[in-house]
GROMACS .gro file of C-alpha atoms in nm:
model
  492
    1MET     CA    1   5.914  10.280  12.735
    2ALA     CA    2   6.086  10.260  12.397
    3GLN     CA    3   6.228  10.536  12.205
    4VAL     CA    4   6.292  10.551  11.829
    5LEU     CA    5   6.630  10.712  11.754
    6GLU     CA    6   6.746  10.825  11.415
    7PHE     CA    7   7.103  10.751  11.313
    8ARG     CA    8   7.239  10.970  11.027
    9LEU     CA    9   7.531  10.921  10.795
   10PRO     CA   10   7.829  11.049  11.005
   11ASP     CA   11   8.109  11.265  10.882
   12LEU     CA   12   8.365  11.026  10.758
   13GLY     CA   13   8.642  11.274  10.758
   14GLU     CA   14   8.890  11.390  10.484
   15GLY     CA   15   8.636  11.643  10.352
   16LEU     CA   16   8.406  11.372  10.228
   17THR     CA   17   8.051  11.502  10.179
   18GLU     CA   18   7.859  11.207  10.059
   19ALA     CA   19   7.879  10.819  10.035
   20GLU     CA   20   7.716  10.546   9.821
   21ILE     CA   21   7.533  10.260  10.006
   22VAL     CA   22   7.702   9.941   9.881
   23ARG     CA   23   7.559   9.691  10.111
   24TRP     CA   24   7.316   9.687  10.404
   25LEU     CA   25   7.439   9.457  10.695
   26VAL     CA   26   7.106   9.461  10.877
   27GLN     CA   27   6.735   9.424  10.789
   28VAL     CA   28   6.436   9.604  10.932
   29GLY     CA   29   6.337   9.400  11.250
   30ASP     CA   30   6.699   9.301  11.319
   31VAL     CA   31   6.834   9.344  11.669
   32VAL     CA   32   7.160   9.541  11.663
   33ALA     CA   33   7.424   9.596  11.944
   34VAL     CA   34   7.584   9.928  12.012
   35ASP     CA   35   7.865   9.992  11.766
   36GLN     CA   36   7.760   9.698  11.537
   37PRO     CA   37   7.823   9.789  11.168
   38VAL     CA   38   7.493   9.826  10.998
   39VAL     CA   39   7.576   9.938  10.638
   40GLU     CA   40   7.876   9.926  10.411
   41VAL     CA   41   7.943  10.254  10.204
   42GLU     CA   42   8.172  10.366   9.944
   43THR     CA   43   8.310  10.714   9.948
   44ALA     CA   44   8.542  10.886   9.710
   45LYS     CA   45   8.828  10.741   9.910
   46ALA     CA   46   8.751  10.392  10.049
   47MET     CA   47   8.489  10.136  10.140
   48VAL     CA   48   8.383  10.192  10.499
   49GLU     CA   49   8.161   9.992  10.737
   50VAL     CA   50   7.954  10.234  10.943
   51PRO     CA   51   7.873  10.124  11.305
   52CYS     CA   52   7.555  10.239  11.481
   53PRO     CA   53   7.582  10.404  11.823
   54TYR     CA   54   7.250  10.267  11.931
   55GLY     CA   55   7.133   9.921  12.048
   56GLY     CA   56   6.786   9.794  11.977
   57VAL     CA   57   6.551   9.702  11.691
   58VAL     CA   58   6.597   9.845  11.342
   59THR     CA   59   6.267   9.992  11.266
   60ALA     CA   60   6.356  10.165  10.934
   61ARG     CA   61   6.633  10.184  10.670
   62PHE     CA   62   6.664  10.477  10.423
   63GLY     CA   63   6.806  10.440  10.085
   64GLU     CA   64   6.855  10.129   9.857
   65GLU     CA   65   7.188   9.966   9.765
   66GLY     CA   66   7.349  10.199   9.502
   67THR     CA   67   7.186  10.522   9.639
   68GLU     CA   68   7.417  10.820   9.712
   69LEU     CA   69   7.342  10.986  10.044
   70PRO     CA   70   7.490  11.312  10.171
   71VAL     CA   71   7.666  11.344  10.503
   72GLY     CA   72   7.389  11.400  10.772
   73ALA     CA   73   7.115  11.207  10.588
   74PRO     CA   74   6.919  10.952  10.784
   75LEU     CA   75   7.056  10.584  10.765
   76ILE     CA   76   6.826  10.389  11.000
   77THR     CA   77   6.603  10.435  11.288
   78VAL     CA   78   6.627  10.206  11.605
   79ALA     CA   79   6.386  10.144  11.880
   80VAL     CA   80   6.584  10.136  12.192
   81GLY     CA   81   6.514  10.109  12.581
   82ALA     CA   82   6.218   9.873  12.586
   83ALA     CA   83   6.092   9.751  12.926
   84ALA     CA   84   6.018   9.386  12.951
   85SER     CA   85   6.006   9.127  13.231
   86GLY     CA   86   6.367   9.059  13.350
   87GLY     CA   87   6.485   9.324  13.096
   88GLU     CA   88   6.672   9.645  13.117
   89SER     CA   89   6.518   9.965  13.246
   90GLU     CA   90   6.366  10.192  12.998
   91GLY     CA   91   6.592  10.443  12.818
   92SER     CA   92   6.897  10.221  12.894
   93GLY     CA   93   6.980  10.205  12.511
   94ASN     CA   94   7.035   9.830  12.533
   95VAL     CA   95   6.914   9.549  12.304
   96LEU     CA   96   6.533   9.472  12.341
   97VAL     CA   97   6.470   9.155  12.528
   98GLY     CA   98   6.277   8.865  12.350
   99TYR     CA   99   6.254   9.040  12.020
  100GLY     CA  100   6.457   8.867  11.742
  101THR     CA  101   6.517   8.868  11.375
  102SER     CA  102   6.276   8.573  11.304
  103GLU     CA  103   5.989   8.726  11.490
  104ALA     CA  104   6.037   9.058  11.313
  105ALA     CA  105   6.023   8.883  10.983
  106ALA     CA  106   5.707   8.708  11.066
  107ARG     CA  107   5.551   9.044  11.165
  108ARG     CA  108   5.653   9.201  10.849
  109ARG     CA  109   5.471   8.944  10.644
  110ARG     CA  110   5.148   9.030  10.823
  111VAL     CA  111   5.166   9.400  10.761
  112ARG     CA  112   4.955   9.539  10.489
  113PRO     CA  113   4.966   9.884  10.323
  114GLY     CA  114   4.740  10.126  10.506
  115GLN     CA  115   4.671   9.883  10.798
  116PRO     CA  116   4.640  10.078  11.116
  117THR     CA  117   4.846   9.990  11.428
  118ARG     CA  118   4.789  10.036  11.791
  119ALA     CA  119   5.107  10.247  11.800
  120ALA     CA  120   4.984  10.455  11.519
  121ALA     CA  121   4.645  10.510  11.685
  122ALA     CA  122   4.806  10.629  12.015
  123ALA     CA  123   4.815  10.990  12.077
  124GLY     CA  124   5.158  11.142  11.996
  125GLY     CA  125   5.271  10.808  11.867
  126THR     CA  126   5.523  10.801  11.566
  127ALA     CA  127   5.424  11.154  11.493
  128ASN     CA  128   5.661  11.282  11.772
  129GLY     CA  129   5.940  11.023  11.703
  130HIS     CA  130   5.848  10.782  11.996
  131VAL     CA  131   5.665  10.455  12.005
  132SER     CA  132   5.437  10.407  12.308
  133THR     CA  133   5.471  10.062  12.440
  134ALA     CA  134   5.274  10.081  12.772
  135GLY     CA  135   5.540   9.867  12.911
  136THR     CA  136   5.497   9.561  12.686
  137VAL     CA  137   5.680   9.429  12.385
  138ASN     CA  138   5.354   9.376  12.201
  139GLU     CA  139   5.294   9.750  12.176
  140LEU     CA  140   5.646   9.807  12.058
  141SER     CA  141   5.608   9.544  11.797
  142ASP     CA  142   5.317   9.744  11.655
  143GLY     CA  143   5.543  10.054  11.648
  144VAL     CA  144   5.800   9.850  11.454
  145ARG     CA  145   5.532   9.736  11.205
  146ALA     CA  146   5.443  10.100  11.155
  147ALA     CA  147   5.794  10.208  11.104
  148GLU     CA  148   5.851   9.917  10.856
  149GLN     CA  149   5.550  10.033  10.644
  150ALA     CA  150   5.703  10.371  10.634
  151SER     CA  151   6.055  10.243  10.558
  152THR     CA  152   5.930  10.049  10.264
  153SER     CA  153   5.799  10.372  10.090
  154GLU     CA  154   6.089  10.587  10.196
  155ALA     CA  155   6.353  10.340  10.077
  156ALA     CA  156   6.181  10.313   9.740
  157ASN     CA  157   6.167  10.688   9.714
  158GLY     CA  158   6.550  10.710   9.761
  159GLN     CA  159   6.483  11.020   9.980
  160VAL     CA  160   6.738  11.107  10.238
  161GLY     CA  161   6.526  11.357  10.439
  162ARG     CA  162   6.184  11.381  10.581
  163SER     CA  163   5.993  11.721  10.571
  164SER     CA  164   5.763  11.602  10.871
  165ALA     CA  165   5.679  11.310  11.064
  166THR     CA  166   5.353  11.254  10.872
  167ASP     CA  167   5.531  11.248  10.545
  168SER     CA  168   5.758  10.972  10.671
  169HIS     CA  169   5.488  10.772  10.834
  170PRO     CA  170   5.162  10.810  10.628
  171GLU     CA  171   4.992  10.554  10.824
  172THR     CA  172   4.963  10.793  11.127
  173THR     CA  173   4.719  11.000  10.926
  174GLY     CA  174   4.540  10.714  10.759
  175THR     CA  175   4.586  10.865  10.412
  176THR     CA  176   4.758  10.732  10.108
  177ASP     CA  177   4.694  10.989   9.863
  178PRO     CA  178   4.981  10.963   9.603
  179THR     CA  179   4.976  11.337   9.538
  180ASP     CA  180   5.086  11.406   9.890
  181GLY     CA  181   5.453  11.383   9.988
  182PRO     CA  182   5.746  11.275   9.763
  183VAL     CA  183   5.682  11.060   9.461
  184PRO     CA  184   5.821  10.700   9.489
  185VAL     CA  185   6.122  10.692   9.271
  186ILE     CA  186   6.385  10.404   9.261
  187SER     CA  187   6.692  10.634   9.297
  188PRO     CA  188   6.800  10.999   9.317
  189LEU     CA  189   6.971  10.959   8.977
  190VAL     CA  190   6.635  10.887   8.818
  191ARG     CA  191   6.480  11.181   8.993
  192ARG     CA  192   6.757  11.402   8.862
  193LEU     CA  193   6.718  11.253   8.512
  194ALA     CA  194   6.352  11.369   8.523
  195ARG     CA  195   6.427  11.706   8.683
  196GLU     CA  196   6.705  11.802   8.414
  197ASN     CA  197   6.452  11.717   8.129
  198GLY     CA  198   6.160  11.899   8.275
  199LEU     CA  199   5.946  11.596   8.337
  200ASP     CA  200   5.694  11.609   8.612
  201LEU     CA  201   5.724  11.278   8.802
  202ARG     CA  202   5.366  11.317   8.950
  203GLU     CA  203   5.238  11.256   8.588
  204LEU     CA  204   5.380  10.915   8.558
  205THR     CA  205   5.251  10.578   8.672
  206GLY     CA  206   5.557  10.370   8.788
  207SER     CA  207   5.578  10.020   8.645
  208GLY     CA  208   5.790   9.893   8.956
  209PRO     CA  209   5.644   9.736   9.285
  210ASP     CA  210   5.360   9.942   9.438
  211GLY     CA  211   5.392  10.198   9.157
  212LEU     CA  212   5.772  10.257   9.206
  213ILE     CA  213   5.901  10.474   8.925
  214LEU     CA  214   6.191  10.315   8.734
  215ARG     CA  215   6.449  10.471   8.509
  216ALA     CA  216   6.280  10.295   8.217
  217ASP     CA  217   5.957  10.479   8.306
  218VAL     CA  218   6.129  10.816   8.276
  219GLU     CA  219   6.314  10.728   7.964
  220TYR     CA  220   5.985  10.598   7.812
  221ALA     CA  221   5.804  10.927   7.886
  222LEU     CA  222   6.101  11.131   7.744
  223ARG     CA  223   6.100  10.928   7.426
  224ALA     CA  224   5.726  10.955   7.388
  225ALA     CA  225   5.743  11.333   7.456
  226ALA     CA  226   6.009  11.373   7.187
  227ALA     CA  227   5.825  11.163   6.938
  228GLN     CA  228   5.517  11.374   6.966
  229GLY     CA  229   5.718  11.691   6.943
  230ARG     CA  230   5.583  11.847   7.254
  231ARG     CA  231   5.716  11.959   7.586
  232THR     CA  232   5.794  11.689   7.836
  233THR     CA  233   5.613  11.866   8.137
  234VAL     CA  234   5.234  11.806   8.118
  235PRO     CA  235   5.028  12.141   8.120
  236SER     CA  236   4.888  12.244   8.451
  237ALA     CA  237   4.542  12.215   8.319
  238GLU     CA  238   4.572  11.837   8.348
  239PRO     CA  239   4.743  11.794   8.681
  240HIS     CA  240   4.657  11.430   8.707
  241ALA     CA  241   4.713  11.319   8.346
  242ARG     CA  242   4.908  10.992   8.336
  243VAL     CA  243   5.182  10.874   8.098
  244ALA     CA  244   5.172  10.507   8.015
  245PRO     CA  245   5.469  10.339   8.182
  246ALA     CA  246   5.719  10.126   7.990
  247PRO     CA  247   5.698   9.751   8.032
  248THR     CA  248   5.907   9.624   8.335
  249ALA     CA  249   6.132   9.435   8.098
  250THR     CA  250   6.235   9.749   7.892
  251PRO     CA  251   6.608   9.793   7.933
  252ALA     CA  252   6.754  10.113   8.030
  253THR     CA  253   6.963  10.131   7.728
  254THR     CA  254   6.679  10.102   7.474
  255PRO     CA  255   6.767  10.306   7.183
  256ALA     CA  256   6.595  10.654   7.153
  257PRO     CA  257   6.414  10.753   6.842
  258ALA     CA  258   6.607  10.937   6.569
  259ALA     CA  259   6.405  11.245   6.643
  260THR     CA  260   6.578  11.306   6.971
  261GLY     CA  261   6.921  11.333   6.819
  262ILE     CA  262   7.073  11.125   7.101
  263SER     CA  263   7.301  10.848   7.019
  264THR     CA  264   7.275  10.510   7.196
  265GLY     CA  265   7.524  10.371   7.436
  266THR     CA  266   7.580  10.256   7.792
  267ARG     CA  267   7.615  10.527   8.068
  268THR     CA  268   7.839  10.463   8.370
  269PRO     CA  269   7.793  10.731   8.663
  270LEU     CA  270   8.109  10.899   8.763
  271LYS     CA  271   8.089  10.832   9.136
  272GLY     CA  272   8.276  10.659   9.406
  273ILE     CA  273   8.638  10.619   9.344
  274ARG     CA  274   8.593  10.653   8.967
  275GLY     CA  275   8.427  10.993   9.033
  276ALA     CA  276   8.701  11.097   9.277
  277VAL     CA  277   8.969  11.014   9.017
  278ALA     CA  278   8.795  11.216   8.753
  279ASP     CA  279   8.757  11.527   8.964
  280LYS     CA  280   9.117  11.499   9.096
  281MET     CA  281   9.257  11.458   8.750
  282SER     CA  282   9.039  11.746   8.606
  283ARG     CA  283   9.160  11.970   8.883
  284SER     CA  284   9.519  11.887   8.828
  285ARG     CA  285   9.489  11.968   8.461
  286ARG     CA  286   9.304  12.286   8.530
  287GLU     CA  287   9.529  12.433   8.812
  288ILE     CA  288   9.880  12.289   8.774
  289PRO     CA  289  10.111  12.412   8.474
  290ASP     CA  290  10.294  12.079   8.447
  291ALA     CA  291  10.584  11.984   8.228
  292THR     CA  292  10.750  11.641   8.173
  293CYS     CA  293  11.101  11.535   8.119
  294TRP     CA  294  11.227  11.172   8.064
  295VAL     CA  295  11.538  10.969   8.021
  296ASP     CA  296  11.641  10.604   7.929
  297ALA     CA  297  11.842  10.432   8.195
  298ASP     CA  298  12.034  10.122   8.215
  299ALA     CA  299  11.880   9.918   8.507
  300THR     CA  300  12.091   9.608   8.469
  301GLU     CA  301  12.311   9.683   8.783
  302LEU     CA  302  12.006   9.757   8.984
  303MET     CA  303  11.841   9.426   8.889
  304ARG     CA  304  12.163   9.247   8.985
  305ALA     CA  305  12.181   9.428   9.312
  306ARG     CA  306  11.819   9.311   9.397
  307THR     CA  307  11.904   8.962   9.312
  308ALA     CA  308  12.192   8.957   9.547
  309MET     CA  309  11.994   9.110   9.831
  310ASN     CA  310  11.725   8.839   9.786
  311ALA     CA  311  11.992   8.559   9.763
  312SER     CA  312  12.104   8.649  10.124
  313GLY     CA  313  11.814   8.458  10.295
  314GLY     CA  314  11.649   8.764  10.447
  315PRO     CA  315  11.297   8.913  10.361
  316LYS     CA  316  11.264   8.964   9.988
  317ILE     CA  317  11.299   9.322   9.860
  318SER     CA  318  11.070   9.450   9.587
  319LEU     CA  319  11.191   9.650   9.297
  320LEU     CA  320  10.921   9.914   9.382
  321ALA     CA  321  11.091   9.933   9.727
  322LEU     CA  322  11.432  10.000   9.583
  323LEU     CA  323  11.278  10.277   9.349
  324ALA     CA  324  11.114  10.440   9.646
  325ARG     CA  325  11.443  10.440   9.834
  326ILE     CA  326  11.603  10.617   9.539
  327CYS     CA  327  11.307  10.867   9.526
  328THR     CA  328  11.334  10.965   9.886
  329ALA     CA  329  11.722  11.004   9.858
  330ALA     CA  330  11.647  11.234   9.538
  331LEU     CA  331  11.391  11.444   9.723
  332ALA     CA  332  11.645  11.497   9.990
  333ARG     CA  333  11.870  11.659   9.739
  334HIS     CA  334  11.593  11.840   9.552
  335PRO     CA  335  11.326  11.925   9.822
  336GLU     CA  336  11.142  12.164   9.594
  337LEU     CA  337  10.971  11.866   9.436
  338ASN     CA  338  10.823  11.756   9.784
  339SER     CA  339  10.596  12.072   9.792
  340THR     CA  340  10.261  12.204   9.744
  341VAL     CA  341  10.128  12.538   9.627
  342ASP     CA  342   9.906  12.757   9.829
  343MET     CA  343   9.751  12.984   9.582
  344GLU     CA  344   9.549  13.189   9.830
  345ALA     CA  345   9.852  13.288  10.018
  346ARG     CA  346  10.056  13.261   9.687
  347GLU     CA  347  10.332  13.052   9.861
  348ILE     CA  348  10.517  12.741   9.788
  349VAL     CA  349  10.498  12.507  10.100
  350ARG     CA  350  10.804  12.293  10.119
  351LEU     CA  351  10.722  11.985  10.315
  352ASP     CA  352  10.973  11.822  10.558
  353ARG     CA  353  10.849  11.459  10.537
  354VAL     CA  354  10.796  11.234  10.245
  355HIS     CA  355  10.461  11.068  10.232
  356LEU     CA  356  10.500  10.855   9.922
  357GLY     CA  357  10.191  10.762   9.729
  358PHE     CA  358  10.195  10.478   9.474
  359ALA     CA  359   9.959  10.385   9.203
  360ALA     CA  360   9.770  10.048   9.257
  361GLN     CA  361   9.534   9.912   9.008
  362THR     CA  362   9.225   9.726   9.158
  363ASP     CA  363   8.897   9.585   9.047
  364ARG     CA  364   8.729   9.903   9.157
  365GLY     CA  365   8.957  10.143   8.966
  366LEU     CA  366   9.293  10.319   9.021
  367VAL     CA  367   9.375  10.407   9.378
  368VAL     CA  368   9.692  10.569   9.535
  369PRO     CA  369   9.760  10.444   9.878
  370VAL     CA  370  10.020  10.644  10.079
  371VAL     CA  371  10.345  10.523  10.266
  372ARG     CA  372  10.378  10.758  10.563
  373ASP     CA  373  10.732  10.890  10.633
  374ALA     CA  374  10.893  10.703  10.347
  375GLN     CA  375  11.219  10.890  10.403
  376ALA     CA  376  11.274  10.706  10.728
  377ARG     CA  377  11.218  10.360  10.599
  378ASP     CA  378  11.472  10.112  10.461
  379ALA     CA  379  11.395   9.888  10.165
  380GLU     CA  380  11.276   9.610  10.384
  381SER     CA  381  11.025   9.812  10.564
  382LEU     CA  382  10.911   9.985  10.238
  383THR     CA  383  10.868   9.630  10.089
  384ALA     CA  384  10.642   9.533  10.379
  385GLU     CA  385  10.428   9.842  10.373
  386PHE     CA  386  10.376   9.825   9.997
  387ALA     CA  387  10.261   9.475  10.031
  388ARG     CA  388  10.017   9.567  10.302
  389LEU     CA  389   9.866   9.860  10.138
  390THR     CA  390   9.832   9.667   9.804
  391GLU     CA  391   9.645   9.382   9.958
  392ALA     CA  392   9.419   9.634  10.141
  393ALA     CA  393   9.360   9.813   9.813
  394ARG     CA  394   9.257   9.501   9.626
  395ALA     CA  395   9.031   9.403   9.917
  396GLY     CA  396   8.878   9.737   9.930
  397THR     CA  397   8.964   9.791  10.287
  398LEU     CA  398   9.181  10.105  10.269
  399THR     CA  399   9.084  10.384  10.503
  400PRO     CA  400   9.051  10.740  10.398
  401GLY     CA  401   9.367  10.833  10.588
  402GLU     CA  402   9.563  10.565  10.395
  403LEU     CA  403   9.442  10.719  10.072
  404THR     CA  404   9.510  11.092  10.135
  405GLY     CA  405   9.798  11.312  10.246
  406GLY     CA  406  10.061  11.219   9.988
  407THR     CA  407  10.347  11.456   9.913
  408PHE     CA  408  10.497  11.269   9.619
  409THR     CA  409  10.379  10.973   9.394
  410LEU     CA  410  10.571  10.694   9.242
  411ASN     CA  411  10.384  10.548   8.934
  412ASN     CA  412  10.518  10.193   8.810
  413TYR     CA  413  10.311  10.169   8.484
  414GLY     CA  414  10.570   9.912   8.360
  415VAL     CA  415  10.352   9.645   8.511
  416PHE     CA  416  10.107   9.719   8.225
  417GLY     CA  417  10.371   9.646   7.968
  418VAL     CA  418  10.428  10.000   7.852
  419ASP     CA  419  10.758  10.177   7.811
  420GLY     CA  420  10.669  10.536   7.890
  421SER     CA  421  10.399  10.775   7.991
  422THR     CA  422  10.325  11.140   8.082
  423PRO     CA  423  10.167  11.116   8.423
  424ILE     CA  424   9.915  11.351   8.554
  425ILE     CA  425  10.017  11.500   8.889
  426ASN     CA  426   9.807  11.384   9.185
  427HIS     CA  427   9.678  11.727   9.306
  428PRO     CA  428   9.783  11.891   9.529
  429GLU     CA  429  10.135  11.736   9.505
  430ALA     CA  430  10.399  11.898   9.295
  431ALA     CA  431  10.553  11.598   9.105
  432MET     CA  432  10.528  11.241   8.998
  433LEU     CA  433  10.781  10.996   8.887
  434GLY     CA  434  10.675  10.737   8.623
  435VAL     CA  435  10.857  10.404   8.573
  436GLY     CA  436  10.820  10.194   8.253
  437ARG     CA  437  10.882   9.826   8.190
  438ILE     CA  438  11.244   9.698   8.210
  439VAL     CA  439  11.330   9.520   7.898
  440PRO     CA  440  11.642   9.399   7.715
  441LYS     CA  441  11.762   9.636   7.452
  442PRO     CA  442  12.072   9.705   7.266
  443TRP     CA  443  12.291   9.953   7.469
  444VAL     CA  444  12.634  10.083   7.451
  445HIS     CA  445  12.814   9.975   7.769
  446GLU     CA  446  13.184  10.050   7.830
  447GLY     CA  447  13.223  10.130   7.461
  448GLU     CA  448  13.071   9.837   7.322
  449LEU     CA  449  12.729   9.741   7.199
  450ALA     CA  450  12.545   9.499   7.447
  451VAL     CA  451  12.217   9.374   7.552
  452ARG     CA  452  12.124   9.547   7.874
  453GLN     CA  453  11.808   9.574   8.094
  454VAL     CA  454  11.672   9.929   8.008
  455VAL     CA  455  11.398  10.134   8.163
  456GLN     CA  456  11.241  10.465   8.069
  457LEU     CA  457  11.197  10.716   8.364
  458SER     CA  458  10.972  11.022   8.333
  459LEU     CA  459  10.912  11.308   8.564
  460THR     CA  460  10.603  11.534   8.554
  461PHE     CA  461  10.640  11.837   8.775
  462ASP     CA  462  10.460  12.153   8.868
  463HIS     CA  463  10.655  12.426   8.693
  464ARG     CA  464  10.547  12.681   8.959
  465VAL     CA  465  10.765  12.510   9.231
  466CYS     CA  466  11.076  12.481   9.029
  467ASP     CA  467  11.232  12.535   8.673
  468GLY     CA  468  11.366  12.270   8.438
  469GLY     CA  469  11.709  12.265   8.579
  470THR     CA  470  11.585  12.131   8.912
  471ALA     CA  471  11.362  11.869   8.756
  472GLY     CA  472  11.645  11.766   8.525
  473GLY     CA  473  11.879  11.728   8.839
  474PHE     CA  474  11.630  11.528   9.032
  475LEU     CA  475  11.566  11.285   8.720
  476ARG     CA  476  11.936  11.248   8.645
  477TYR     CA  477  12.014  11.153   9.009
  478VAL     CA  478  11.744  10.890   9.007
  479ALA     CA  479  11.873  10.753   8.668
  480ASP     CA  480  12.227  10.753   8.803
  481CYS     CA  481  12.115  10.539   9.118
  482VAL     CA  482  11.931  10.307   8.883
  483GLU     CA  483  12.242  10.257   8.663
  484GLN     CA  484  12.497  10.255   8.951
  485PRO     CA  485  12.322  10.169   9.286
  486ALA     CA  486  12.661  10.245   9.460
  487VAL     CA  487  12.576  10.614   9.392
  488LEU     CA  488  12.300  10.579   9.648
  489LEU     CA  489  12.517  10.436   9.917
  490ARG     CA  490  12.767  10.732   9.874
  491THR     CA  491  12.501  10.986   9.926
  492LEU     CA  492  12.323  10.823  10.240
   0.00000   0.00000   0.00000
């Protein structure tokens, strides 16, 4: 006896409530093992491969690549525990015997919309979430075909939930009335576009496969409604009126008529990492009364010290690691800047460990990996950890835990060839140190004009946790260590 189990998008931790499907790792009909990754999703923190806790045959997938799903939404269904000659006992949860991907693909090619199956005809078949196999793999295969039919429609809908078993598996009732159940729409974003503009999706005929409504169809209907100078919703007296769809080749960025007053352009959804950055930066600006101070420093001696350290034959030390070492020493002297503000309790929470974040630019946007317990690491350990986290950031394999929990951020924007900046604090931290490029400049050194390696340092701080005197003292100490690295050795 086989049982169809539904696997839902799990809670990925760190307060995350949704994720975007980036890439499916399995197809309908594939055999999966327990804890095998089945989908790659992108959260606001990182790319994550999600393993399935069941072993068996994938009977349905929910959501196309690019679809955002909330935590708890169905991801896949898996038929588990089939009995077969020489196989496992029913309900064991192990992989089905003798049912492979190639056979599943062949069966999918034979399925036709509306075609009844033995499993669908069986009393209490898919309607109660089980597939009756009567002890044979052939019966199970019929249940797989039925589920595959349903999954094709549900994946096209972009729906993440099902109101009832008959909505999800229309073949169990033998009806295909398009007015019943959800309208097939390519993604939730298109459904939201229609909803926000008052457009009834039931009045459209989709130009996609099997009547799937595309974004171009919705935009065409909105432009047509605007050009005719009428409301976009169809009067209730004509419940089955149809709006002619756009040709499938119509691009989503087709210019709207001048009557709409909407300028043309390309829209990029604020989601994933980009959306998380936007939310965090907006919150920082709303909640934190920040201020910035800066100073130019002569980094010539720091650069010489690094050259001497790397000439000793040991592991190479990065400049970022030296700056991080200076930061942790400065925070030990000015712990107010390693704090966070609890506005509900109206308290400043001073933290006893430094989890140092650093800005890393990747193809997917700006991320801030966190070096845990940076105050306890030497320059060599910091160099190794920076290298590891940077490589993981570029590969998109950082975990949510490696991207959260920072208490202070070091931002080396000098790698972009700029001298200065006023950083936005990484909420809920209290400060960020920015470092510009190090370039030769005329500088008065020991009473004479000379060419020295000069860098601009800037500190943005939360004015609730300290005043300018504390912030200035922190930045001055950092500058002194940059100009004379021996200062750091005296204070360790």
